[in-house]
Coordinates of C-alpha atoms in Angstrom, one line a residue:
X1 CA 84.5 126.3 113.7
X2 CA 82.1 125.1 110.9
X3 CA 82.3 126.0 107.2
X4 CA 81.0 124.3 104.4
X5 CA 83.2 124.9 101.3
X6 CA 82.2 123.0 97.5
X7 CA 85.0 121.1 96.8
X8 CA 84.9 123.1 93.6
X9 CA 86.1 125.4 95.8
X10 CA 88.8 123.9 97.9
X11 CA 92.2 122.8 96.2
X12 CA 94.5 120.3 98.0
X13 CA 98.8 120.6 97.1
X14 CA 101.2 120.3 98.7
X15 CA 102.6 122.2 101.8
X16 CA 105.4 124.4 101.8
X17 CA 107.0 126.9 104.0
X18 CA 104.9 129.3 103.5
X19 CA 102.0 127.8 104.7
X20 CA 103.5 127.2 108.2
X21 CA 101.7 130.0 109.8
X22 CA 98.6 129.1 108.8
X23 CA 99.3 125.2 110.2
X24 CA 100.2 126.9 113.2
X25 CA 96.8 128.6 113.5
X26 CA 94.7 125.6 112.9
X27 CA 96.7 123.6 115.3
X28 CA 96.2 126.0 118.2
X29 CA 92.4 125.1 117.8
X30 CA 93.2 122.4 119.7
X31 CA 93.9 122.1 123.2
X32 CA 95.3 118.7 123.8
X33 CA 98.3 117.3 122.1
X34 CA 99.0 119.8 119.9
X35 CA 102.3 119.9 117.8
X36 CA 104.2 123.1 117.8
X37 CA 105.2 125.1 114.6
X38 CA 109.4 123.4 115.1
X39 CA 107.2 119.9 115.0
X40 CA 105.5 121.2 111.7
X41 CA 108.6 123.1 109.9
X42 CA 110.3 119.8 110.6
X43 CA 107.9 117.8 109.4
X44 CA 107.5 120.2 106.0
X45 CA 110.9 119.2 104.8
X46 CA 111.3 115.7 106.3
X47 CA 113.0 112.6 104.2
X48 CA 110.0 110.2 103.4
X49 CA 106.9 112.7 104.3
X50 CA 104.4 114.3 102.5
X51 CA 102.5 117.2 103.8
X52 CA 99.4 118.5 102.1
X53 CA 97.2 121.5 102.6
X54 CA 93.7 122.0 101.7
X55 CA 93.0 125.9 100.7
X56 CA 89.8 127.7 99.4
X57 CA 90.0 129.8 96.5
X58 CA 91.4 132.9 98.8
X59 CA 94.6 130.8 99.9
X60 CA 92.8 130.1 103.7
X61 CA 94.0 126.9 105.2
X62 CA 91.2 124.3 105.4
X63 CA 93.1 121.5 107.2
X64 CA 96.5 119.7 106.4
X65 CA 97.5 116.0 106.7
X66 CA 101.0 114.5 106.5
X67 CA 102.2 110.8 105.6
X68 CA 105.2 109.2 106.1
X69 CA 106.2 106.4 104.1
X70 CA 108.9 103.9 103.7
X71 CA 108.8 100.9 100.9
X72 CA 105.1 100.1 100.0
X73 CA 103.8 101.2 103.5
X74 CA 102.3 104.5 104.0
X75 CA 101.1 106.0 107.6
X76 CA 99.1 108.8 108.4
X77 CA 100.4 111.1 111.1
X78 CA 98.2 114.0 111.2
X79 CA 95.0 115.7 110.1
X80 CA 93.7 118.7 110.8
X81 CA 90.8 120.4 110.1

């Protein structure tokens, strides 16, 4: 899948339930190590995470990324686009 979208476009917030279906989606793009929609409605309201999304101006899911962080360290556990 390719798509250009101006970031003018594209707005980044935060991900919340409601968006599941559409991380879902995206993940089953790939074919290797994918994590399953428990992984991700786990991850949406863990202690310590942060889960973003990245929509275009109709709501579609662009990709998502989600930190954990504890203290001064934060770590990168996922991104999809």
């Amino acid at each position: 899948r390719s798509a250009t979208v101006p970031a003018a476009d594209a707005v980044i917030t935060l991900a919340v339930g409601s968006d599941l279906a559409q991380i879902v989606t995206l993940e089953e793009e790939f074919t290797d190590a994918r994590w399953s929609a428990r992984t991700w409605a786990e991850e949406l309201v863990a202690d310590r995470a942060l889960t973003l999304v990245n929509k275009d101006r109709w709501g579609r899911l662009l990709g998502v990324a989600t930190f954990h962080w504890l203290e001064d360290v934060a770590d990168l556990n996922r991104v999809v686009v």
